[in-house]
Amino acid sequence: MLVSFFSLAQNRLIVNTDQGDIKINKHIYGHFAEHLGRSIYGGIWVGPDSDIPNEDGYRKDVMEALINLEIPNLRWPGGCFADEYHWTDGIGDPAERPKMVNTHWGGVTEDNSFGTHEFMNFAKKIGTEPYITGNVGSGSVEEMSKWIEYINFDGVSPMADLRKRNGQDEPWGIRYWGVGNESWGCGGNMTPEYYANEYRRYATYARNYGGNRLYKIAGGANNWDYNWTEVLMKNIPLNMMDGLSLHYYTIAGSWENKKSATDFDKETYLETLRKAAFIDELIKRHGTIMDKYDPEKRIGMIIDEWGTWFEVEPGTNPGFLYQQNTMRDAHVAAISLNIFNKNADRVHMANIAQTVNVLQAIILTNETDLILTPTYHVFDLYKPHKDATLLSHDLKSEEVSFGKEKMEALNVSTSRSEDGTVNISIANINPDKKIDLDVVLRGIDAKNITAEYITAPAINSHNTFENKEVVKKAAFKDFKLNKENLKVSVPANSIIMLRAK
Ligand code: AHR
């Protein structure tokens, strides 16, 4: 009997490089900035009079980092905050803007100095598409409808005129609108039947202006609340929505004790990664319900909040959700993004929570400086997957186990860029063992391989203001190409992006 060399290999990956017809929507690599803790204030916005280097009030260092990442969209103003936010408080002369209490997040005073114009200008400066969530919980249909008119109407109308008086002649033409947030919880504690009706009212008056067709996103389920998805899909006419959201956070331990972001053992590490990978099952199960009503998969599953949620850093405000970010977070990001890619026929957008200083942040700041977290570097490595064609593959991977936890050590995603380059992201979650991986590139005569990676000595390695480059992106060279066969030595605790042409 003939046994091929590759079927003997313990770890092997076969990539069908010349197949595939599903595009990985670049919006899967989206972000989220809420009025929460030091996300907006101090993280993005310091005001034009600040000593912190800024451009028109926006932190220069943060802008630069986000421009480099080419983030496709940014969700704002929340989160739970969105359902308490009244947009008219955040326009006009900043000195005249009313203040409010941010009851969800630390009970601090929100002075509304960062409002619609500040957000829209920021999105323009960093070259990203805005995604706004309207207030359904404590707002009104009229309020949201007028916000859309203010932002998008190009003719003469009370709201368009008000926008012009506030210094913006041209409409911004925003496409992505969320109709409420977590309406089953902080967004109004509604039943799915009640929210479905509310959605229909709000969506009716969310008008298209000036040839701009809105992409309306209904507030979807939390975790495994499949009934929520079923009721919404059944009760909302399909032509009234474009997306249905899903929120899923990865915790270690329980909600009551979410454990430290930096101090954890190997079993907890693997528990966290297993829980992150659970989103695959959620996508499948919610997706099956969506398929029943929308077999064409026109409606996007919009995972507009995902990421890790640990205990806050000691000594920080518990309402500010400020946590450190380690190689464990990097692996959570790699696994999650690989899963979103794999389900790209249904997952049309995703937004990591959150961009700066909150939860699984890609950037942490203090008064004078900034850290790019390991999660930032994963998004940086994964750039080639954006808008690339998803490729099917077959992976055989050894396992890694600690205590009662066990997972496959390798986690992979494969895609083909428009110019034919094949992209392979590989995470080795085993913190202790380098893995030799045999890769078969079927259908391409690759001549040239380039690769970058991140790695670190420990699963809790992270960057600090004192040492900002413990985890950083570097060139990766430990591979050998022989015709269609590629041998890769995947370092322990690493994430690689290989590109074959
Ligand atoms: O991202 C933090 C919070 O988590 C959001 O405000 C809310 O939507 C979710 O519960």
Short mmCIF file of C-alpha atoms and ligand atoms in Angstrom, two decimals:
data_model
loop_
_atom_site.label_atom_id
_atom_site.label_comp_id
_atom_site.label_asym_id
_atom_site.label_seq_id
_atom_site.Cartn_x
_atom_site.Cartn_y
_atom_site.Cartn_z
CA MET A 1 0.00 0.00 0.00
CA LEU A 2 1.24 3.46 -0.86
CA VAL A 3 1.26 5.82 2.12
CA SER A 4 2.05 9.41 1.29
CA PHE A 5 4.74 11.15 3.24
CA PHE A 6 2.31 13.81 4.42
CA SER A 7 -0.27 11.41 5.79
CA LEU A 8 2.46 10.20 8.15
CA ALA A 9 3.24 13.65 9.49
CA GLN A 10 1.77 14.31 12.91
CA ASN A 11 1.02 17.89 12.02
CA ARG A 12 0.09 18.76 8.49
CA LEU A 13 -1.92 21.32 6.64
CA ILE A 14 -3.27 20.92 3.12
CA VAL A 15 -4.41 24.18 1.53
CA ASN A 16 -6.55 24.21 -1.60
CA THR A 17 -5.09 27.41 -2.96
CA ASP A 18 -6.97 27.47 -6.27
CA GLN A 19 -10.49 27.07 -4.87
CA GLY A 20 -12.87 29.24 -2.88
CA ASP A 21 -15.60 31.74 -3.71
CA ILE A 22 -16.39 33.36 -0.36
CA LYS A 23 -14.85 36.71 0.43
CA ILE A 24 -13.66 37.45 3.96
CA ASN A 25 -15.35 40.79 4.54
CA LYS A 26 -12.77 43.31 5.75
CA HIS A 27 -15.37 44.52 8.25
CA ILE A 28 -14.69 41.37 10.30
CA TYR A 29 -11.62 43.34 11.43
CA GLY A 30 -13.73 46.15 12.92
CA HIS A 31 -13.34 47.95 16.24
CA PHE A 32 -15.44 49.53 18.98
CA ALA A 33 -14.98 52.68 21.07
CA GLU A 34 -17.53 53.39 23.79
CA HIS A 35 -17.87 56.28 26.21
CA LEU A 36 -16.47 54.04 28.93
CA GLY A 37 -13.52 54.65 31.24
CA ARG A 38 -10.52 56.05 29.37
CA SER A 39 -11.60 54.84 25.95
CA ILE A 40 -12.74 58.14 24.44
CA TYR A 41 -11.59 60.64 27.07
CA GLY A 42 -7.85 60.31 27.56
CA GLY A 43 -7.57 57.48 25.05
CA ILE A 44 -8.73 59.10 21.83
CA TRP A 45 -9.77 62.61 22.76
CA VAL A 46 -7.76 64.95 24.99
CA GLY A 47 -9.11 68.23 23.61
CA PRO A 48 -7.19 70.83 21.60
CA ASP A 49 -5.78 72.55 24.74
CA SER A 50 -4.13 69.44 26.15
CA ASP A 51 -0.37 69.13 26.73
CA ILE A 52 -0.58 65.63 25.26
CA PRO A 53 0.46 65.91 21.62
CA ASN A 54 -2.77 66.13 19.65
CA GLU A 55 -4.25 67.09 16.34
CA ASP A 56 -7.45 69.09 16.80
CA GLY A 57 -7.94 67.40 20.18
CA TYR A 58 -7.23 63.79 19.07
CA ARG A 59 -4.17 62.02 20.51
CA LYS A 60 -1.53 61.88 17.78
CA ASP A 61 0.05 58.62 18.94
CA VAL A 62 -3.28 56.79 19.03
CA MET A 63 -4.26 58.16 15.63
CA GLU A 64 -0.98 57.01 14.12
CA ALA A 65 -1.38 53.49 15.53
CA LEU A 66 -4.93 53.22 14.21
CA ILE A 67 -4.02 54.59 10.79
CA ASN A 68 -1.30 51.93 10.56
CA LEU A 69 -3.84 49.22 11.37
CA GLU A 70 -6.20 50.30 8.56
CA ILE A 71 -9.25 49.60 10.66
CA PRO A 72 -12.29 49.12 8.41
CA ASN A 73 -14.96 50.43 10.78
CA LEU A 74 -15.40 51.87 14.25
CA ARG A 75 -18.52 51.35 16.34
CA TRP A 76 -19.64 54.23 18.60
CA PRO A 77 -20.93 55.57 21.08
CA GLY A 78 -21.70 52.24 22.85
CA GLY A 79 -22.45 49.63 24.13
CA CYS A 80 -24.72 50.20 27.06
CA PHE A 81 -23.86 53.91 26.84
CA ALA A 82 -25.66 54.16 23.47
CA ASP A 83 -29.06 53.57 25.04
CA GLU A 84 -28.60 56.48 27.43
CA TYR A 85 -27.00 58.82 24.95
CA HIS A 86 -28.92 61.75 23.52
CA TRP A 87 -27.07 62.93 20.48
CA THR A 88 -28.35 66.50 20.57
CA ASP A 89 -26.37 66.95 23.83
CA GLY A 90 -23.17 66.38 21.86
CA ILE A 91 -23.44 69.02 19.13
CA GLY A 92 -22.87 72.79 19.00
CA ASP A 93 -20.53 74.89 21.13
CA PRO A 94 -18.76 72.47 23.52
CA ALA A 95 -18.97 75.00 26.35
CA GLU A 96 -22.74 75.02 26.05
CA ARG A 97 -23.26 71.26 25.86
CA PRO A 98 -25.25 69.74 28.72
CA LYS A 99 -23.51 67.28 31.00
CA MET A 100 -24.83 63.88 32.02
CA VAL A 101 -23.95 61.05 34.38
CA ASN A 102 -22.48 57.95 32.77
CA THR A 103 -24.45 55.63 35.04
CA HIS A 104 -23.23 52.43 33.45
CA TRP A 105 -19.56 53.13 33.62
CA GLY A 106 -18.28 54.46 36.93
CA GLY A 107 -20.96 57.13 37.48
CA VAL A 108 -18.62 59.78 36.10
CA THR A 109 -19.73 63.04 34.53
CA GLU A 110 -19.89 62.96 30.77
CA ASP A 111 -19.40 66.49 29.46
CA ASN A 112 -20.36 65.64 25.88
CA SER A 113 -17.25 67.31 24.49
CA PHE A 114 -16.84 64.33 22.18
CA GLY A 115 -20.01 64.19 20.10
CA THR A 116 -21.16 63.51 16.56
CA HIS A 117 -18.80 65.98 14.83
CA GLU A 118 -15.81 64.89 16.89
CA PHE A 119 -16.52 61.22 16.12
CA MET A 120 -17.08 61.80 12.42
CA ASN A 121 -13.91 63.89 12.09
CA PHE A 122 -11.94 61.22 13.93
CA ALA A 123 -13.25 58.48 11.65
CA LYS A 124 -12.20 60.58 8.66
CA LYS A 125 -8.73 61.24 10.05
CA ILE A 126 -8.02 57.56 10.68
CA GLY A 127 -9.67 56.49 7.43
CA THR A 128 -12.35 54.25 8.88
CA GLU A 129 -16.06 53.77 8.26
CA PRO A 130 -18.31 54.91 11.13
CA TYR A 131 -20.85 52.54 12.64
CA ILE A 132 -23.31 54.35 14.92
CA THR A 133 -25.64 52.72 17.44
CA GLY A 134 -28.86 54.59 18.06
CA ASN A 135 -30.72 54.90 21.34
CA VAL A 136 -33.73 52.59 21.57
CA GLY A 137 -33.69 51.94 25.34
CA SER A 138 -34.29 55.49 26.59
CA GLY A 139 -34.66 57.38 23.32
CA SER A 140 -37.41 57.72 20.76
CA VAL A 141 -38.06 56.92 17.14
CA GLU A 142 -38.04 60.66 16.45
CA GLU A 143 -34.64 61.14 18.11
CA MET A 144 -32.96 58.42 16.07
CA SER A 145 -34.67 59.41 12.87
CA LYS A 146 -33.50 63.01 13.32
CA TRP A 147 -29.94 61.88 14.04
CA ILE A 148 -29.90 60.07 10.70
CA GLU A 149 -31.33 63.15 9.00
CA TYR A 150 -28.68 65.33 10.70
CA ILE A 151 -25.87 63.09 9.55
CA ASN A 152 -27.03 62.02 6.11
CA PHE A 153 -29.50 64.47 4.55
CA ASP A 154 -28.09 66.50 1.68
CA GLY A 155 -31.00 68.91 1.10
CA VAL A 156 -32.77 71.63 3.04
CA SER A 157 -34.34 70.40 6.30
CA PRO A 158 -34.32 71.39 9.96
CA MET A 159 -31.66 68.81 10.85
CA ALA A 160 -29.49 69.37 7.76
CA ASP A 161 -29.62 73.12 8.44
CA LEU A 162 -28.63 72.57 12.06
CA ARG A 163 -25.66 70.48 10.92
CA LYS A 164 -24.60 73.27 8.58
CA ARG A 165 -24.88 75.85 11.34
CA ASN A 166 -22.58 73.61 13.38
CA GLY A 167 -19.94 73.81 10.68
CA GLN A 168 -20.55 70.74 8.51
CA ASP A 169 -21.98 71.59 5.08
CA GLU A 170 -21.77 68.21 3.44
CA PRO A 171 -23.69 65.24 4.82
CA TRP A 172 -21.44 62.45 6.05
CA GLY A 173 -23.44 59.65 4.45
CA ILE A 174 -23.09 56.97 7.14
CA ARG A 175 -24.10 53.48 6.11
CA TYR A 176 -23.93 51.37 9.28
CA TRP A 177 -26.65 51.97 11.90
CA GLY A 178 -27.33 49.81 14.90
CA VAL A 179 -30.90 49.92 16.26
CA GLY A 180 -30.20 49.77 19.98
CA ASN A 181 -27.69 47.67 21.91
CA GLU A 182 -28.29 44.63 24.09
CA SER A 183 -32.00 45.38 24.22
CA TRP A 184 -32.43 42.17 26.25
CA GLY A 185 -30.33 43.79 29.03
CA CYS A 186 -28.82 47.25 29.54
CA GLY A 187 -30.63 48.48 26.42
CA GLY A 188 -34.09 48.22 27.95
CA ASN A 189 -34.59 44.70 29.36
CA MET A 190 -37.01 43.89 26.56
CA THR A 191 -38.45 40.57 25.51
CA PRO A 192 -37.53 39.50 21.97
CA GLU A 193 -41.16 39.93 20.85
CA TYR A 194 -41.26 43.50 22.20
CA TYR A 195 -37.88 44.40 20.71
CA ALA A 196 -38.84 42.96 17.32
CA ASN A 197 -41.81 45.36 17.24
CA GLU A 198 -39.70 48.25 18.40
CA TYR A 199 -37.10 47.43 15.75
CA ARG A 200 -39.79 47.59 13.06
CA ARG A 201 -40.86 51.08 14.22
CA TYR A 202 -37.32 52.43 14.48
CA ALA A 203 -36.23 50.90 11.20
CA THR A 204 -39.26 52.33 9.38
CA TYR A 205 -38.16 55.89 10.14
CA ALA A 206 -34.46 55.24 9.57
CA ARG A 207 -34.50 56.79 6.11
CA ASN A 208 -32.17 56.56 3.16
CA TYR A 209 -30.99 59.99 2.02
CA GLY A 210 -29.12 61.15 -1.05
CA GLY A 211 -28.64 57.71 -2.59
CA ASN A 212 -27.05 56.38 0.61
CA ARG A 213 -28.68 53.07 1.51
CA LEU A 214 -28.55 52.37 5.23
CA TYR A 215 -27.26 49.03 6.49
CA LYS A 216 -29.54 48.46 9.48
CA ILE A 217 -28.36 46.18 12.24
CA ALA A 218 -30.87 44.69 14.66
CA GLY A 219 -29.73 44.15 18.24
CA GLY A 220 -29.12 40.43 18.47
CA ALA A 221 -28.62 37.79 21.07
CA ASN A 222 -26.29 37.38 23.98
CA ASN A 223 -24.26 34.19 23.93
CA TRP A 224 -26.53 31.16 23.49
CA ASP A 225 -29.91 32.91 23.63
CA TYR A 226 -31.14 31.14 20.50
CA ASN A 227 -34.74 32.06 21.20
CA TRP A 228 -33.84 35.74 20.73
CA THR A 229 -32.49 35.00 17.25
CA GLU A 230 -35.49 32.83 16.36
CA VAL A 231 -38.06 35.45 17.41
CA LEU A 232 -36.27 38.31 15.64
CA MET A 233 -35.78 36.35 12.43
CA LYS A 234 -39.45 35.33 12.49
CA ASN A 235 -40.95 38.70 13.39
CA ILE A 236 -38.83 41.19 11.49
CA PRO A 237 -39.48 41.30 7.75
CA LEU A 238 -36.21 40.37 6.08
CA ASN A 239 -36.23 43.44 3.87
CA MET A 240 -36.16 45.63 6.99
CA MET A 241 -32.78 44.49 8.29
CA ASP A 242 -29.31 43.90 6.88
CA GLY A 243 -27.53 42.60 9.93
CA LEU A 244 -28.30 40.87 13.21
CA SER A 245 -25.78 41.24 16.00
CA LEU A 246 -24.32 38.72 18.42
CA HIS A 247 -22.31 39.49 21.57
CA TYR A 248 -19.91 37.05 23.14
CA TYR A 249 -17.21 37.70 25.72
CA THR A 250 -14.49 35.25 26.72
CA ILE A 251 -14.00 35.03 30.46
CA ALA A 252 -11.82 32.81 32.60
CA GLY A 253 -13.67 31.47 35.61
CA SER A 254 -17.13 32.95 36.16
CA TRP A 255 -18.79 36.39 35.85
CA GLU A 256 -18.49 36.73 39.61
CA ASN A 257 -14.76 35.97 39.52
CA LYS A 258 -13.32 36.67 36.11
CA LYS A 259 -9.73 36.22 37.29
CA SER A 260 -6.61 38.26 36.61
CA ALA A 261 -5.60 39.42 33.13
CA THR A 262 -1.93 38.67 33.79
CA ASP A 263 -1.67 36.20 36.63
CA PHE A 264 -2.98 32.78 35.56
CA ASP A 265 -1.79 29.19 35.28
CA LYS A 266 -1.64 26.99 32.20
CA GLU A 267 -4.94 25.27 32.87
CA THR A 268 -6.72 28.64 33.13
CA TYR A 269 -4.91 29.70 29.95
CA LEU A 270 -6.31 26.72 28.06
CA GLU A 271 -9.74 27.16 29.64
CA THR A 272 -9.75 30.73 28.27
CA LEU A 273 -8.78 29.63 24.76
CA ARG A 274 -11.35 26.84 24.76
CA LYS A 275 -14.03 29.35 25.74
CA ALA A 276 -12.88 31.70 22.97
CA ALA A 277 -13.17 28.86 20.43
CA PHE A 278 -16.75 28.26 21.60
CA ILE A 279 -17.82 31.14 19.39
CA ASP A 280 -17.61 28.71 16.47
CA GLU A 281 -20.49 26.73 17.96
CA LEU A 282 -22.47 29.91 18.64
CA ILE A 283 -22.05 31.04 15.04
CA LYS A 284 -23.18 27.64 13.78
CA ARG A 285 -26.24 27.45 16.04
CA HIS A 286 -27.41 31.05 15.56
CA GLY A 287 -26.48 30.68 11.89
CA THR A 288 -28.70 27.63 11.48
CA ILE A 289 -31.67 29.63 12.76
CA MET A 290 -30.82 32.48 10.41
CA ASP A 291 -30.50 29.99 7.51
CA LYS A 292 -34.06 28.84 8.09
CA TYR A 293 -35.40 32.32 7.31
CA ASP A 294 -32.58 33.61 5.12
CA PRO A 295 -31.11 30.66 3.20
CA GLU A 296 -29.30 33.05 0.85
CA LYS A 297 -27.33 34.40 3.84
CA ARG A 298 -28.04 38.00 2.83
CA ILE A 299 -28.37 39.13 6.43
CA GLY A 300 -25.01 39.47 8.08
CA MET A 301 -24.23 38.05 11.49
CA ILE A 302 -22.60 41.08 13.09
CA ILE A 303 -20.48 40.08 16.07
CA ASP A 304 -20.16 43.65 17.23
CA GLU A 305 -18.80 42.87 20.70
CA TRP A 306 -16.27 40.11 21.30
CA GLY A 307 -13.07 39.67 23.26
CA THR A 308 -11.73 38.89 26.71
CA TRP A 309 -13.19 40.25 29.93
CA PHE A 310 -11.01 39.86 33.03
CA GLU A 311 -10.79 41.57 36.43
CA VAL A 312 -9.67 45.19 36.14
CA GLU A 313 -6.05 46.06 36.89
CA PRO A 314 -5.55 46.43 40.66
CA GLY A 315 -6.10 49.99 41.85
CA THR A 316 -8.14 51.09 38.81
CA ASN A 317 -11.81 52.11 38.77
CA PRO A 318 -13.90 48.90 38.51
CA GLY A 319 -16.34 50.76 36.24
CA PHE A 320 -13.60 51.58 33.73
CA LEU A 321 -12.87 47.95 32.67
CA TYR A 322 -9.14 48.61 32.24
CA GLN A 323 -7.20 45.33 31.88
CA GLN A 324 -3.73 44.33 30.68
CA ASN A 325 -3.31 42.29 27.54
CA THR A 326 -1.00 39.29 27.22
CA MET A 327 -0.03 36.58 24.74
CA ARG A 328 -3.16 34.79 25.96
CA ASP A 329 -5.23 37.65 24.54
CA ALA A 330 -3.25 37.43 21.31
CA HIS A 331 -4.20 33.75 21.00
CA VAL A 332 -7.85 34.58 21.76
CA ALA A 333 -7.74 37.15 18.95
CA ALA A 334 -6.06 34.73 16.53
CA ILE A 335 -8.52 31.91 17.28
CA SER A 336 -11.54 34.23 17.08
CA LEU A 337 -10.48 35.86 13.81
CA ASN A 338 -9.68 32.44 12.30
CA ILE A 339 -13.21 31.34 13.23
CA PHE A 340 -14.83 34.50 11.83
CA ASN A 341 -12.91 33.98 8.57
CA LYS A 342 -14.06 30.38 8.41
CA ASN A 343 -17.69 31.50 8.78
CA ALA A 344 -17.37 34.46 6.42
CA ASP A 345 -20.42 33.40 4.42
CA ARG A 346 -22.56 34.48 7.40
CA VAL A 347 -20.27 36.67 9.54
CA HIS A 348 -20.12 39.98 7.68
CA MET A 349 -18.73 42.16 10.44
CA ALA A 350 -17.15 41.87 13.88
CA ASN A 351 -15.94 44.45 16.39
CA ILE A 352 -13.46 43.68 19.12
CA ALA A 353 -14.25 45.24 22.48
CA GLN A 354 -12.61 47.68 22.69
CA THR A 355 -10.11 49.91 20.91
CA VAL A 356 -8.31 51.87 23.65
CA ASN A 357 -7.95 51.23 27.42
CA VAL A 358 -11.07 49.03 27.76
CA LEU A 359 -11.34 45.21 27.94
CA GLN A 360 -9.29 43.47 25.20
CA ALA A 361 -7.79 46.75 24.07
CA ILE A 362 -5.44 46.97 21.13
CA ILE A 363 -3.92 50.13 22.62
CA LEU A 364 -3.25 51.15 26.23
CA THR A 365 -2.35 54.73 27.10
CA ASN A 366 -1.15 56.80 30.03
CA GLU A 367 -0.74 60.58 30.20
CA THR A 368 2.28 60.63 27.95
CA ASP A 369 2.71 57.33 26.25
CA LEU A 370 1.09 54.40 24.49
CA ILE A 371 1.51 50.61 24.38
CA LEU A 372 0.57 48.46 21.42
CA THR A 373 -0.79 45.26 22.96
CA PRO A 374 -0.21 41.71 21.68
CA THR A 375 -3.79 41.88 20.33
CA TYR A 376 -2.81 44.91 18.23
CA HIS A 377 -0.04 42.88 16.64
CA VAL A 378 -2.45 40.07 15.73
CA PHE A 379 -4.67 42.55 13.88
CA ASP A 380 -1.54 43.88 12.20
CA LEU A 381 -0.39 40.39 11.16
CA TYR A 382 -3.86 39.48 9.88
CA LYS A 383 -4.20 42.44 7.49
CA PRO A 384 -3.79 40.24 4.38
CA HIS A 385 -6.95 38.26 5.25
CA LYS A 386 -9.10 41.39 4.79
CA ASP A 387 -11.26 41.11 1.66
CA ALA A 388 -9.30 38.02 0.60
CA THR A 389 -10.99 34.85 -0.69
CA LEU A 390 -11.44 32.18 1.96
CA LEU A 391 -9.55 28.97 1.12
CA SER A 392 -10.54 25.56 2.37
CA HIS A 393 -7.89 23.53 4.14
CA ASP A 394 -7.41 20.33 6.05
CA LEU A 395 -5.45 20.51 9.29
CA LYS A 396 -4.08 17.67 11.35
CA SER A 397 -2.75 18.94 14.65
CA GLU A 398 -1.38 17.39 17.79
CA GLU A 399 -3.03 18.29 21.07
CA VAL A 400 -1.92 20.22 24.11
CA SER A 401 -3.38 19.63 27.55
CA PHE A 402 -3.12 21.04 31.05
CA GLY A 403 -5.17 19.65 33.92
CA LYS A 404 -8.63 18.86 32.61
CA GLU A 405 -8.26 21.13 29.57
CA LYS A 406 -7.31 19.86 26.13
CA MET A 407 -7.19 21.52 22.68
CA GLU A 408 -5.56 21.19 19.29
CA ALA A 409 -2.25 23.01 19.51
CA LEU A 410 -2.45 24.55 16.04
CA ASN A 411 -5.16 26.93 14.88
CA VAL A 412 -5.18 28.07 11.27
CA SER A 413 -6.91 30.27 8.69
CA THR A 414 -6.18 30.37 4.96
CA SER A 415 -7.08 32.89 2.27
CA ARG A 416 -6.01 34.16 -1.15
CA SER A 417 -5.46 37.86 -1.85
CA GLU A 418 -6.56 39.43 -5.11
CA ASP A 419 -3.04 39.24 -6.53
CA GLY A 420 -2.96 35.46 -5.93
CA THR A 421 -0.86 35.51 -2.76
CA VAL A 422 -1.86 32.74 -0.36
CA ASN A 423 -2.16 33.83 3.28
CA ILE A 424 -1.80 31.31 6.10
CA SER A 425 -2.21 32.40 9.70
CA ILE A 426 -1.02 29.80 12.21
CA ALA A 427 -1.23 29.97 15.97
CA ASN A 428 0.67 27.49 18.12
CA ILE A 429 -1.02 27.73 21.50
CA ASN A 430 1.34 25.22 23.12
CA PRO A 431 3.48 27.41 25.37
CA ASP A 432 6.21 24.78 25.73
CA LYS A 433 6.70 23.08 22.39
CA LYS A 434 7.84 24.07 18.94
CA ILE A 435 5.76 22.21 16.32
CA ASP A 436 7.03 21.00 12.96
CA LEU A 437 4.24 21.50 10.46
CA ASP A 438 4.17 20.11 6.92
CA VAL A 439 2.16 22.34 4.61
CA VAL A 440 0.97 21.24 1.16
CA LEU A 441 0.10 24.16 -1.09
CA ARG A 442 -2.21 22.51 -3.62
CA GLY A 443 -2.71 24.40 -6.86
CA ILE A 444 0.06 26.97 -6.64
CA ASP A 445 3.65 26.76 -7.70
CA ALA A 446 4.94 29.03 -4.95
CA LYS A 447 8.31 30.62 -5.56
CA ASN A 448 8.44 33.04 -2.75
CA ILE A 449 7.41 32.90 0.92
CA THR A 450 7.47 35.81 3.32
CA ALA A 451 6.43 35.60 6.93
CA GLU A 452 6.01 37.64 10.10
CA TYR A 453 5.15 36.51 13.61
CA ILE A 454 4.81 37.32 17.24
CA THR A 455 6.07 35.16 20.07
CA ALA A 456 7.08 35.61 23.70
CA PRO A 457 8.67 33.58 26.47
CA ALA A 458 5.47 33.15 28.50
CA ILE A 459 1.72 32.94 28.06
CA ASN A 460 1.33 36.00 30.25
CA SER A 461 4.07 38.03 28.53
CA HIS A 462 2.84 41.54 27.88
CA ASN A 463 4.01 45.02 27.06
CA THR A 464 4.33 47.68 29.74
CA PHE A 465 5.13 51.38 29.66
CA GLU A 466 8.61 50.46 30.93
CA ASN A 467 9.14 47.74 28.35
CA LYS A 468 6.94 48.26 25.34
CA GLU A 469 8.43 45.61 23.08
CA VAL A 470 8.23 42.34 25.01
CA VAL A 471 5.72 41.26 22.36
CA LYS A 472 6.27 42.74 18.93
CA LYS A 473 6.01 41.78 15.29
CA ALA A 474 9.17 40.41 13.67
CA ALA A 475 10.27 38.69 10.46
CA PHE A 476 9.91 34.90 10.59
CA LYS A 477 12.37 32.68 8.74
CA ASP A 478 12.06 29.16 10.13
CA PHE A 479 10.53 27.50 7.05
CA LYS A 480 11.71 25.65 3.96
CA LEU A 481 9.96 25.45 0.59
CA ASN A 482 10.35 22.48 -1.73
CA LYS A 483 7.97 22.78 -4.70
CA GLU A 484 4.44 22.59 -3.29
CA ASN A 485 5.65 21.37 0.08
CA LEU A 486 6.50 23.75 2.85
CA LYS A 487 8.00 22.81 6.19
CA VAL A 488 7.38 25.28 8.99
CA SER A 489 8.84 25.13 12.50
CA VAL A 490 6.13 26.89 14.44
CA PRO A 491 7.65 28.27 17.66
CA ALA A 492 5.95 27.59 20.97
CA ASN A 493 3.49 30.31 21.97
CA SER A 494 3.50 32.05 18.59
CA ILE A 495 1.26 33.43 15.87
CA ILE A 496 2.59 33.52 12.32
CA MET A 497 1.32 34.99 9.07
CA LEU A 498 2.90 33.23 6.09
CA ARG A 499 2.44 34.58 2.57
CA ALA A 500 3.14 32.38 -0.45
CA LYS A 501 3.35 33.56 -4.03
O1 AHR B 1 -18.12 46.44 26.13
C1 AHR B 1 -18.60 46.67 27.41
C2 AHR B 1 -20.10 46.43 27.53
O2 AHR B 1 -20.37 45.08 27.36
C3 AHR B 1 -20.97 47.11 26.52
O3 AHR B 1 -21.27 48.41 26.86
C4 AHR B 1 -22.20 46.27 26.53
O4 AHR B 1 -22.88 46.28 25.29
C5 AHR B 1 -21.69 44.90 26.90
O5 AHR B 1 -22.45 44.30 27.88
#
